[in-house]
PDB file of C-alpha atoms in Angstrom:
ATOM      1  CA  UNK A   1     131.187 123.971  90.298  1.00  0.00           C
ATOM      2  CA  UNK A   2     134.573 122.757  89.215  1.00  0.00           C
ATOM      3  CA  UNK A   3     133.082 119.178  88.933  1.00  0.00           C
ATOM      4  CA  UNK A   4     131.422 119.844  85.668  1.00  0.00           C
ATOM      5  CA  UNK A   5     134.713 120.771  83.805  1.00  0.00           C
ATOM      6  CA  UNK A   6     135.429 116.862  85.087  1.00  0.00           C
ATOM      7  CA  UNK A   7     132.145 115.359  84.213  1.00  0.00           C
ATOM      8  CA  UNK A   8     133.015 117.246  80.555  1.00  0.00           C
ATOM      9  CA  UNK A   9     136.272 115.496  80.931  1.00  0.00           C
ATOM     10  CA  UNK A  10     134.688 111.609  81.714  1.00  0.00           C
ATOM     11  CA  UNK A  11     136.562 111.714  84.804  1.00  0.00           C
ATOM     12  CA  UNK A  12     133.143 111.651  87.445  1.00  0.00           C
ATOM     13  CA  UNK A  13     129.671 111.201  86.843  1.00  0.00           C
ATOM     14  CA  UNK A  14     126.855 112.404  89.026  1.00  0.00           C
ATOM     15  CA  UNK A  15     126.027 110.070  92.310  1.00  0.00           C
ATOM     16  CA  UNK A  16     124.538 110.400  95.504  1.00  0.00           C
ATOM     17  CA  UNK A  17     126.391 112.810  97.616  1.00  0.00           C
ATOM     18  CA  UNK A  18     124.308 112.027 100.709  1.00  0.00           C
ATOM     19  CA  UNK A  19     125.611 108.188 100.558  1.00  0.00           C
ATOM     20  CA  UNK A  20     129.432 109.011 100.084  1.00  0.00           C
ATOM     21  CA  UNK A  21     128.815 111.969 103.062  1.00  0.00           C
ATOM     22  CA  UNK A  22     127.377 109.179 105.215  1.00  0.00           C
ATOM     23  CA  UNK A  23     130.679 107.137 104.802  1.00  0.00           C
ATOM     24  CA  UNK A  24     132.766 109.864 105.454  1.00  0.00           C
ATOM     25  CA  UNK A  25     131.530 110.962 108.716  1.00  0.00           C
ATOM     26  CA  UNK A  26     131.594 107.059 109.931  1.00  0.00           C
ATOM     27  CA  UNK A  27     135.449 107.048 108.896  1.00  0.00           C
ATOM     28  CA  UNK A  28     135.549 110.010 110.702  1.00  0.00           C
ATOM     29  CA  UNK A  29     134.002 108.992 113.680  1.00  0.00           C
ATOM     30  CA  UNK A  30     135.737 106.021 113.732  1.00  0.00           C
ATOM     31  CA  UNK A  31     138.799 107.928 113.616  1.00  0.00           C
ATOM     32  CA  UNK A  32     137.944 110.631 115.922  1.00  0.00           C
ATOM     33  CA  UNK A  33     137.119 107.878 118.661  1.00  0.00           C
ATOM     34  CA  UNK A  34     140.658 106.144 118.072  1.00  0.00           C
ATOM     35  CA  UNK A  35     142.415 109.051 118.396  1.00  0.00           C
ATOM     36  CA  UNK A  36     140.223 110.213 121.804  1.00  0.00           C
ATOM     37  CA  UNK A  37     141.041 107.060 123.656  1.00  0.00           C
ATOM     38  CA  UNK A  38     144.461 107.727 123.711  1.00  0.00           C
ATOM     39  CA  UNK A  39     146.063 109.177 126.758  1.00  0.00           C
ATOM     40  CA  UNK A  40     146.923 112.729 125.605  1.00  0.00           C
ATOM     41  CA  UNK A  41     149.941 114.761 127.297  1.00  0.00           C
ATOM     42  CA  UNK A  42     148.724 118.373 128.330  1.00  0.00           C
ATOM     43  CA  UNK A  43     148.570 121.029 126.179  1.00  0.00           C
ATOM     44  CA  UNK A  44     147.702 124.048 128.551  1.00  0.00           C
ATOM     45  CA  UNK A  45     150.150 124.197 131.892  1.00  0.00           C
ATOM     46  CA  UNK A  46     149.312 127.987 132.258  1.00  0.00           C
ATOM     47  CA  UNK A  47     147.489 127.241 136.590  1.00  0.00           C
ATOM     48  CA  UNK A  48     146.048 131.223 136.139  1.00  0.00           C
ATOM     49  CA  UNK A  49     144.490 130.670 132.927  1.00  0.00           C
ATOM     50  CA  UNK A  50     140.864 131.604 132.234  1.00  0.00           C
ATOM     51  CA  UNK A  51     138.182 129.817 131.676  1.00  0.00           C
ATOM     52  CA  UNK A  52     137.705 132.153 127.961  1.00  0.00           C
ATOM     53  CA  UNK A  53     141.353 131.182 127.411  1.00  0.00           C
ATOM     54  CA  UNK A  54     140.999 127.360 128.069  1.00  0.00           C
ATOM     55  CA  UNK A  55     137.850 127.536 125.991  1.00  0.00           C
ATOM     56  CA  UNK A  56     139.886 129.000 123.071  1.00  0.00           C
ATOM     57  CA  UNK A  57     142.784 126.683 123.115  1.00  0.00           C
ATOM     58  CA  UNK A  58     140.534 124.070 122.807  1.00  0.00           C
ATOM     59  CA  UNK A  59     138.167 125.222 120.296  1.00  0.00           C
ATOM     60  CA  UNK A  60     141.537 125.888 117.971  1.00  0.00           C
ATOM     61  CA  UNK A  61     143.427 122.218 118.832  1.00  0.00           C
ATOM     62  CA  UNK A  62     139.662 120.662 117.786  1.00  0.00           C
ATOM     63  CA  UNK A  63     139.604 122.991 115.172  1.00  0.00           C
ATOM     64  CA  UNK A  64     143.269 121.940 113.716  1.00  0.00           C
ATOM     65  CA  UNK A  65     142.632 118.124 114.506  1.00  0.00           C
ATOM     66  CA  UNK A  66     139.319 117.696 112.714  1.00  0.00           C
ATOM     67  CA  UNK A  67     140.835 119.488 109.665  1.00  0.00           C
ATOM     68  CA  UNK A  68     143.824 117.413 109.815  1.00  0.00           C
ATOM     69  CA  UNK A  69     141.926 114.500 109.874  1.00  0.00           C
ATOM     70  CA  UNK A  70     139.657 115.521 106.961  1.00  0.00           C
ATOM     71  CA  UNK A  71     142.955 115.768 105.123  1.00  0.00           C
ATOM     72  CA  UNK A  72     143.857 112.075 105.982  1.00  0.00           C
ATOM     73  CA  UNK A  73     140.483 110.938 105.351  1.00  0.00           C
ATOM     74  CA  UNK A  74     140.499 112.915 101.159  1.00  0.00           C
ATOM     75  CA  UNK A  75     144.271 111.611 100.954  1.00  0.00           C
ATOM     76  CA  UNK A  76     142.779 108.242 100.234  1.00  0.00           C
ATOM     77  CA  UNK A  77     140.508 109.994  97.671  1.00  0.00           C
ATOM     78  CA  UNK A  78     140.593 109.888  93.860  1.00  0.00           C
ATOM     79  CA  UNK A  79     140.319 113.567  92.094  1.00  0.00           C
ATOM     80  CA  UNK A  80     136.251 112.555  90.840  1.00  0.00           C
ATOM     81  CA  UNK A  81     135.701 111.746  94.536  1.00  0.00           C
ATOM     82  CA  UNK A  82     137.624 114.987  95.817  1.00  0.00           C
ATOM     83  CA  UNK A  83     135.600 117.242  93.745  1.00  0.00           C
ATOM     84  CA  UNK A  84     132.075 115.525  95.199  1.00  0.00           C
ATOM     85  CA  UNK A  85     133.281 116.149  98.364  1.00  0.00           C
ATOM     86  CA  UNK A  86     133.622 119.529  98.023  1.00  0.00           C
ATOM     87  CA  UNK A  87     130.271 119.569  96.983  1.00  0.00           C
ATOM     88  CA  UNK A  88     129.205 117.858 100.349  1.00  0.00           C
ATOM     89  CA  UNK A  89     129.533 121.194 102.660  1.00  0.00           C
ATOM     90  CA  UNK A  90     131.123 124.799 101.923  1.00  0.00           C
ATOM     91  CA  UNK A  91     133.135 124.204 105.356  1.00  0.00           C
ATOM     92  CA  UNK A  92     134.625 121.247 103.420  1.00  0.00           C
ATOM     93  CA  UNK A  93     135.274 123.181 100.367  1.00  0.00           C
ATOM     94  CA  UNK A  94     139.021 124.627 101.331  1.00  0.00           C
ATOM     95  CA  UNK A  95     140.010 120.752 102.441  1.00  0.00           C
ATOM     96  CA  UNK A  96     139.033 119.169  99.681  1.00  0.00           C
ATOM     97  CA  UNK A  97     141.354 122.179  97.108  1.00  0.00           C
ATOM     98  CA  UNK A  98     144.082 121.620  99.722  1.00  0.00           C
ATOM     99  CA  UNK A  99     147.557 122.409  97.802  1.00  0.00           C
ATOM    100  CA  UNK A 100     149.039 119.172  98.852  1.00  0.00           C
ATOM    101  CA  UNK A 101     146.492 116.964  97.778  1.00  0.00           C
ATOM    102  CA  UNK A 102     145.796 117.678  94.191  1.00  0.00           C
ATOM    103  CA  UNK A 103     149.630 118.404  94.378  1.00  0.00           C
ATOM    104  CA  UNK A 104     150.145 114.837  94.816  1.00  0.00           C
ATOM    105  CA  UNK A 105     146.965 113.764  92.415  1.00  0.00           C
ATOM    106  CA  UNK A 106     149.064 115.585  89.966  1.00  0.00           C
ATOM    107  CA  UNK A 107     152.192 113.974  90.167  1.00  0.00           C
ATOM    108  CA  UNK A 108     150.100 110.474  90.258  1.00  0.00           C
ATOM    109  CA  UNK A 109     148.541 111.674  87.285  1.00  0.00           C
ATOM    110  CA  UNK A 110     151.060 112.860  85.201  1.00  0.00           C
ATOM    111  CA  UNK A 111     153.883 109.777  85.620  1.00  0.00           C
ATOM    112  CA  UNK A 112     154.415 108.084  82.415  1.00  0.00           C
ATOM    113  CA  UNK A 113     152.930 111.187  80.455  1.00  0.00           C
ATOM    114  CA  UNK A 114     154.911 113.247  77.992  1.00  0.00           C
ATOM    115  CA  UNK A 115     155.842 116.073  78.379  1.00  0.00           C
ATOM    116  CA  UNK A 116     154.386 116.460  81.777  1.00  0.00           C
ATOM    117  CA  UNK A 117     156.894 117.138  84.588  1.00  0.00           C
ATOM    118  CA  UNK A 118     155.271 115.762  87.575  1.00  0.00           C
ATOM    119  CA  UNK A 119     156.401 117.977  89.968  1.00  0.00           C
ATOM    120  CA  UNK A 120     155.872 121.291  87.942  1.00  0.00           C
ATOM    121  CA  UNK A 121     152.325 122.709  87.324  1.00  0.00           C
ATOM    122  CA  UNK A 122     151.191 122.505  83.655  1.00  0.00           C
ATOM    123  CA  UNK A 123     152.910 124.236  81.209  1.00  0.00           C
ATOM    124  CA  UNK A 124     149.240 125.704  79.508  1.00  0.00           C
ATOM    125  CA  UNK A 125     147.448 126.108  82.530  1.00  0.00           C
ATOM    126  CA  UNK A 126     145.308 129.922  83.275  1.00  0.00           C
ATOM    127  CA  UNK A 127     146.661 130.626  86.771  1.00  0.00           C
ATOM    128  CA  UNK A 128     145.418 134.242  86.782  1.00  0.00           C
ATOM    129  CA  UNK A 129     144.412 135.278  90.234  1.00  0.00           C
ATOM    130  CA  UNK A 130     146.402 132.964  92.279  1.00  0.00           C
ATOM    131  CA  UNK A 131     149.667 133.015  94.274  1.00  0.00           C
ATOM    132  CA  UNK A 132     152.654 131.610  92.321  1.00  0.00           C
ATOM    133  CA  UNK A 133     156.294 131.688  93.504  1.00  0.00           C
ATOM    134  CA  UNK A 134     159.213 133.516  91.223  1.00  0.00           C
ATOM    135  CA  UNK A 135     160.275 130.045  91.075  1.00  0.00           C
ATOM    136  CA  UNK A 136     157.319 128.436  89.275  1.00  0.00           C
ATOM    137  CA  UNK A 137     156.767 131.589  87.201  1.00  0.00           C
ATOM    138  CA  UNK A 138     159.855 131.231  85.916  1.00  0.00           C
ATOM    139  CA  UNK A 139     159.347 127.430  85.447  1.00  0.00           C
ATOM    140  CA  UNK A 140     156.488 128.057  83.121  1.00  0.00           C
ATOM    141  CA  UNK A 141     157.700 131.028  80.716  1.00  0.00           C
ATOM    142  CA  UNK A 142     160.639 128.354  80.338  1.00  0.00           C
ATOM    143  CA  UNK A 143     158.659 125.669  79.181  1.00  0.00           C
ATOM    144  CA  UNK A 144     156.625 127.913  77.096  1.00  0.00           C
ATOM    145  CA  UNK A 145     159.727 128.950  75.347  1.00  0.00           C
ATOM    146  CA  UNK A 146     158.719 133.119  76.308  1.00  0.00           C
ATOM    147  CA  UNK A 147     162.041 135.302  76.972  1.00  0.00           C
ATOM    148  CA  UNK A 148     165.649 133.936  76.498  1.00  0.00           C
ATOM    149  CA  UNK A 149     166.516 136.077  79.913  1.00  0.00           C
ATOM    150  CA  UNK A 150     164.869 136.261  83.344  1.00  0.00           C
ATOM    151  CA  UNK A 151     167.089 137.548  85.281  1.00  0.00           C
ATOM    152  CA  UNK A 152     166.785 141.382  86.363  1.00  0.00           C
ATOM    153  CA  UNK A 153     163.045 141.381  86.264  1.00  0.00           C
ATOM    154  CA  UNK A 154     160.702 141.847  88.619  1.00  0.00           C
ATOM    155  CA  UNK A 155     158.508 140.055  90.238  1.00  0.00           C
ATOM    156  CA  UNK A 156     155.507 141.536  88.930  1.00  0.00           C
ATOM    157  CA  UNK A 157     157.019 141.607  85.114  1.00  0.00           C
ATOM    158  CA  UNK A 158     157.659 137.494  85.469  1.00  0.00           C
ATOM    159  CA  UNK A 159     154.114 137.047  86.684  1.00  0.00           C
ATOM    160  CA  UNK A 160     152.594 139.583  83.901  1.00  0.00           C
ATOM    161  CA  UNK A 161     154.952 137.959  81.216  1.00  0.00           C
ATOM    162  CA  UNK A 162     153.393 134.365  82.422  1.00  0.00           C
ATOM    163  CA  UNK A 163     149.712 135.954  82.018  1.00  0.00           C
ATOM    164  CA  UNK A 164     150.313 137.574  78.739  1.00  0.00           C
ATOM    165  CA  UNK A 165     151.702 134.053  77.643  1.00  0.00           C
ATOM    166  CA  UNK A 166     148.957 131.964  78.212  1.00  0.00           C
ATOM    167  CA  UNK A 167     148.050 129.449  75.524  1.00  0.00           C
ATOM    168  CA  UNK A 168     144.749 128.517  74.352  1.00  0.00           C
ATOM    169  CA  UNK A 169     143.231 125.200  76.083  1.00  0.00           C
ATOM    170  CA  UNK A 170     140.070 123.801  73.995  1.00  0.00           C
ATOM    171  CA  UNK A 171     136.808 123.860  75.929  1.00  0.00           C
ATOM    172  CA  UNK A 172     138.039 126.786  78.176  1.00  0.00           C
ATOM    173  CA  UNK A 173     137.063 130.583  77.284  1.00  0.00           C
ATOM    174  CA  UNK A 174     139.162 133.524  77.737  1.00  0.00           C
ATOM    175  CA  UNK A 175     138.399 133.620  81.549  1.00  0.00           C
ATOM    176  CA  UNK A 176     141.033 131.152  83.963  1.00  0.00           C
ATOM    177  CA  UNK A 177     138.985 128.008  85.453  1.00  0.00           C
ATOM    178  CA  UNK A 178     136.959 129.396  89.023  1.00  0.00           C
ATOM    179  CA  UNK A 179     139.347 126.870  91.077  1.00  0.00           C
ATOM    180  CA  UNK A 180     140.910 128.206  93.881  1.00  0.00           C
ATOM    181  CA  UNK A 181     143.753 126.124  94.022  1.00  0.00           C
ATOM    182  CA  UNK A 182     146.796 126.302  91.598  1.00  0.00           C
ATOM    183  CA  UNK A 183     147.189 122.725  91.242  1.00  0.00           C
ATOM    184  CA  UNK A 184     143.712 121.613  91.117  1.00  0.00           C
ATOM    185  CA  UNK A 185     143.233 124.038  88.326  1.00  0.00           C
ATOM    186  CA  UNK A 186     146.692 122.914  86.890  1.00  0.00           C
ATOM    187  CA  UNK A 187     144.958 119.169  86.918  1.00  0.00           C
ATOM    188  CA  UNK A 188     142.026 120.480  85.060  1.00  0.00           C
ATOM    189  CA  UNK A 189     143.574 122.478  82.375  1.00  0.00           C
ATOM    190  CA  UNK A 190     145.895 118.738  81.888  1.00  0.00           C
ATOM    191  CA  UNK A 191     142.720 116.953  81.425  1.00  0.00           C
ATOM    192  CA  UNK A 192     141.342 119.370  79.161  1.00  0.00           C
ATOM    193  CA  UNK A 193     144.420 119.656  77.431  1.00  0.00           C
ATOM    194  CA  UNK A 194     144.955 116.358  77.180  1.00  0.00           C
ATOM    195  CA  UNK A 195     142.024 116.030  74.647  1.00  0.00           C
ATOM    196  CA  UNK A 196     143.539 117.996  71.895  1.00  0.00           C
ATOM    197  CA  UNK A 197     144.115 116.687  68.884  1.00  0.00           C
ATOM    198  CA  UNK A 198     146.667 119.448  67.033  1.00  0.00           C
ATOM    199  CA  UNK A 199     150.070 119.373  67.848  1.00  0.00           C
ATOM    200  CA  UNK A 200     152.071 122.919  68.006  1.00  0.00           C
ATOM    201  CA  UNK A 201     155.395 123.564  66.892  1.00  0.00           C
ATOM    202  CA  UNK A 202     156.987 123.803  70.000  1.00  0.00           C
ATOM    203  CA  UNK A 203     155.737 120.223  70.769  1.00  0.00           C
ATOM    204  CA  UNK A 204     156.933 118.569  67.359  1.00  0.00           C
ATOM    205  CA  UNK A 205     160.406 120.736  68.097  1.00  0.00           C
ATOM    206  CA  UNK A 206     160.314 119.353  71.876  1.00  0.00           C
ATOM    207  CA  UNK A 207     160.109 115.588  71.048  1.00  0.00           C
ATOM    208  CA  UNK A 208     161.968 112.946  69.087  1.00  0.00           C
ATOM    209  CA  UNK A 209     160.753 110.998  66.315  1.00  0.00           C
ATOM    210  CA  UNK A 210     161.033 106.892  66.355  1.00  0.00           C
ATOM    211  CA  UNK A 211     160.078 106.245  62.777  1.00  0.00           C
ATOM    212  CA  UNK A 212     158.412 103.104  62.281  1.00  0.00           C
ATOM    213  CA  UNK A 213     158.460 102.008  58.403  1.00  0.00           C
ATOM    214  CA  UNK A 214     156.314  99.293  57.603  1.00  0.00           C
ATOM    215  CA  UNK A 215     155.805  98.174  61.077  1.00  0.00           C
ATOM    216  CA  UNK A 216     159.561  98.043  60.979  1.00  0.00           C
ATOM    217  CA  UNK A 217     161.229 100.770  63.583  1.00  0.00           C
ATOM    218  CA  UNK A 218     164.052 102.262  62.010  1.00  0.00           C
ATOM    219  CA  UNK A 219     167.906 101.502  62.617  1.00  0.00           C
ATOM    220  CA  UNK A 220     169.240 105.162  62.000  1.00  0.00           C
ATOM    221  CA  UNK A 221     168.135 106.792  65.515  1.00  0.00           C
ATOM    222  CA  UNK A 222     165.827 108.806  67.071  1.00  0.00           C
ATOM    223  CA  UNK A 223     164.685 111.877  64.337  1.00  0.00           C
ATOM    224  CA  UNK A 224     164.493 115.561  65.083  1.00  0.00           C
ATOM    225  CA  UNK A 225     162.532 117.959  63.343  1.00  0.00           C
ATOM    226  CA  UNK A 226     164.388 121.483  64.005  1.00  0.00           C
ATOM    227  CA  UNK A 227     162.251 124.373  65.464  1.00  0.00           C
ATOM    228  CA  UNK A 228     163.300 126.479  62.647  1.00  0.00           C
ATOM    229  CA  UNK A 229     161.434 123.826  60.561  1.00  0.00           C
ATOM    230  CA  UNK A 230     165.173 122.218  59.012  1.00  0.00           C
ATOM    231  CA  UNK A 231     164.640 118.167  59.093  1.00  0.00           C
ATOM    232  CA  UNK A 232     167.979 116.587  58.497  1.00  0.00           C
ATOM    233  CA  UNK A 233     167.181 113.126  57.036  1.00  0.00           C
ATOM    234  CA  UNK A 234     169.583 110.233  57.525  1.00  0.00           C
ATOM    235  CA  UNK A 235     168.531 109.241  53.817  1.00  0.00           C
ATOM    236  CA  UNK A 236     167.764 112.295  52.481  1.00  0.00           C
ATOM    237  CA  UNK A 237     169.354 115.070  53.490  1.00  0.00           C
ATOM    238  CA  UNK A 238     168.147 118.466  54.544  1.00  0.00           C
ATOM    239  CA  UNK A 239     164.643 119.170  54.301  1.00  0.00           C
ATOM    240  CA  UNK A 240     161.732 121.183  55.847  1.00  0.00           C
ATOM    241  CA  UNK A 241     158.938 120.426  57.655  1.00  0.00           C
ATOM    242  CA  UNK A 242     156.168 122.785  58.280  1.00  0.00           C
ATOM    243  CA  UNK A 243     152.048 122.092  59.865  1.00  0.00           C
ATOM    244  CA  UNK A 244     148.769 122.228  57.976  1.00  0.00           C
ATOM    245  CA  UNK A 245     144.963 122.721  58.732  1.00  0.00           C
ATOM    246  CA  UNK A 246     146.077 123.998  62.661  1.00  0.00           C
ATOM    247  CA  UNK A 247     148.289 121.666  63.503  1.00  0.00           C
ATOM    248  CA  UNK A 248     146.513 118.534  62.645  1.00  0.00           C
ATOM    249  CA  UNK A 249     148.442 117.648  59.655  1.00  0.00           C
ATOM    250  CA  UNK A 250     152.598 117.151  59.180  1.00  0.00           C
ATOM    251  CA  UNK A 251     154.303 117.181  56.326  1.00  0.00           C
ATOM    252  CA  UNK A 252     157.750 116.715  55.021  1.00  0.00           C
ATOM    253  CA  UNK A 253     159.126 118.798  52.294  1.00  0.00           C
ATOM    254  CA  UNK A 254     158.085 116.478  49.076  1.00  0.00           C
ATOM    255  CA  UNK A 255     156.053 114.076  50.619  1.00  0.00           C
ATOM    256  CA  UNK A 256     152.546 113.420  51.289  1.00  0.00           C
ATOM    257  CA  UNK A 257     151.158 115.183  54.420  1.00  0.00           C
ATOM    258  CA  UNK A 258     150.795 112.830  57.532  1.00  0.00           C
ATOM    259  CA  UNK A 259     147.820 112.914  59.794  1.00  0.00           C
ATOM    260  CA  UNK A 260     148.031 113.935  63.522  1.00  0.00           C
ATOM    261  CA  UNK A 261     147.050 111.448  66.175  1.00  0.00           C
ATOM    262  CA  UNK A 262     147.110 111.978  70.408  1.00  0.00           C
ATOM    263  CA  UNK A 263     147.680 108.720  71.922  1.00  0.00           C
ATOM    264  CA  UNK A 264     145.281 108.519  74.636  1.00  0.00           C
ATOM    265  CA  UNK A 265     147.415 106.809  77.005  1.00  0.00           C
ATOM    266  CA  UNK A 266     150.790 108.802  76.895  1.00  0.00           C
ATOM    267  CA  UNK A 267     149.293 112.059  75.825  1.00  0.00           C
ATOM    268  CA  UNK A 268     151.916 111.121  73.283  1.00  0.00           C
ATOM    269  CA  UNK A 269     151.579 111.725  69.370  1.00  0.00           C
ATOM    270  CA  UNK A 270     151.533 110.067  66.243  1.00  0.00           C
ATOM    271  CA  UNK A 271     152.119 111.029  62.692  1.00  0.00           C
ATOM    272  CA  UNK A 272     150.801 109.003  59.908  1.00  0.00           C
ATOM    273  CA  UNK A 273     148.810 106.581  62.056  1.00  0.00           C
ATOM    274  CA  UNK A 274     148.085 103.317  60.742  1.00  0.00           C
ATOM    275  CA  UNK A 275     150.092 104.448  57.528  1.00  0.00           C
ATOM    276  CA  UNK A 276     153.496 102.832  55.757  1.00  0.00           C
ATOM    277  CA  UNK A 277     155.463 105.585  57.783  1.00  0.00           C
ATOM    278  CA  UNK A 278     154.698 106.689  61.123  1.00  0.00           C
ATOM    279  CA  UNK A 279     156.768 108.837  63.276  1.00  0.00           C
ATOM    280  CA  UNK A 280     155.944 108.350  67.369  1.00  0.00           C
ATOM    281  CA  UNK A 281     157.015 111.258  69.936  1.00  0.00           C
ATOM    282  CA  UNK A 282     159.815 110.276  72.526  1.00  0.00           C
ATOM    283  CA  UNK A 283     160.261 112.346  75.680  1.00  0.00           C
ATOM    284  CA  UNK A 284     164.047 112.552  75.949  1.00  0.00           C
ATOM    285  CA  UNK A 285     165.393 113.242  79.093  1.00  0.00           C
ATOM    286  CA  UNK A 286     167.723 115.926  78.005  1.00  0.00           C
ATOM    287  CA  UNK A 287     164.828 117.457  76.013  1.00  0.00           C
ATOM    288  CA  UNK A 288     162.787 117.347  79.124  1.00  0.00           C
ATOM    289  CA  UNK A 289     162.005 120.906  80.433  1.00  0.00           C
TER     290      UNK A 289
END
């Protein structure tokens, strides 16, 4: 199930689903009986209706209230806890990948991260096989940098150019993740994602650079290393900038190269940690996709 790619993550370990289904149904019970002892208006008026028809309205109000209560009780739910209750019982499953929740987990998640829009699914997430909207298509090829123009096309040629754009996430193969919701799987491919230690291109282009020399941070602004690889230093000049050994090294025209570091915390990175000169990323909001 989906839980190992969290358990490969550190996010949940293995516990006893039996105890946490226990509490559940009491909080559910306990619910259900609050919400039965209140007077309740009529929901049928229909005086020729059958018995079959009666039978059916109620069957598909008791059907939507438990479900909506489900979805109250999981709101209060971490992701690790989510993804053991969808272990608990298939007729659970589909609750516990609601949209909304992990929409919501996501945007919980993500706040404070770089380079992480909270409100937009992740930029190197596998969504093959799922619904997406023009809109978040569109969203995604933009953040990935694919195709200058999107207007015109189809809907089918944004969501094939989206496929065909897909970026490689360590630990995943060249299958998408079996979730069936686009924002649960957009949470998973973060937290796997979140674990790599090379930087691309796109993401040293993205940023800004605070350079901190000699535990000192520098006077002269915020730098930017060009996506055409041009560096304009403040000291120097114009200069180039290029990556080594797949994006785990930087280095400056001249200069000795500078390891890569991913700071755990921002999903930020370093270069040249714990060195004389080290250059930390800063989201920008104008930079901000």
């Amino acid at each position: 199930g989906t839980s190992g790619y969290f358990r490969a993550c550190g996010l949940i370990r293995r516990s006893d689903l039996s105890g946490m289904w226990q509490l559940l149904r009491r909080f559910l019970q306990r619910l259900l009986h609050q919400w039965l002892r209140r007077p309740q208006p009529p929901i049928y008026k229909a005086t020729a209706a059958s018995s079959t028809e009666l039978s059916l309205l109620a069957s598909n109000t008791e059907s939507r209230l438990l479900g909506e209560t489900w979805l109250l009780v999981f709101s209060f739910l971490t992701s690790p806890e989510l993804c053991r209750a969808a272990e608990l019982q298939a007729a659970l499953r589909p609750l516990a990948t609601h949209e909304d929740l992990w929409q919501h987990l996501c945007e919980l998640r993500w706040r404070g991260k770089q380079f992480m829009p909270p409100t937009d699914l992740f930029r190197n997430g596998d969504y093959r096989g799922l619904q997406l909207t023009v809109a978040e298509c569109k969203s995604l090829l933009r953040r990935r940098e694919v195709g200058s123009s999107l207007s015109g096309m189809e809907k089918s040629e944004v969501l094939q150019a989206v496929h065909r754009s897909n970026p490689h996430v360590p630990g995943v193969g060249p299958e998408p993740l079996p979730i069936p919701s686009k924002w649960k799987r957009s949470y998973v491919y973060a937290e796997l994602d979140s674990k790599r230690p090379n930087i691309t291109q796109q993401e040293v282009a993205h940023f800004r650079w605070q350079l901190i020399y000699h535990g000192r941070p520098s006077s002269m602004g915020y730098r930017h290393f060009q996506k055409n690889g041009l560096f304009v230093s403040p000291h120097f000049g114009e200069t180039r900038w290029f990556l080594e050994q797949e994006g785990r090294l930087f280095t400056l025209e001249g200069m000795a190269p500078l390891q890569v570091h991913r700071e755990p915390e921002t999903w930020g990175w370093v270069l040249g940690a714990s060195t004389s000169t080290e250059y930390h990323s800063v989201e920008i909001e104008s930079t901000a996709f």
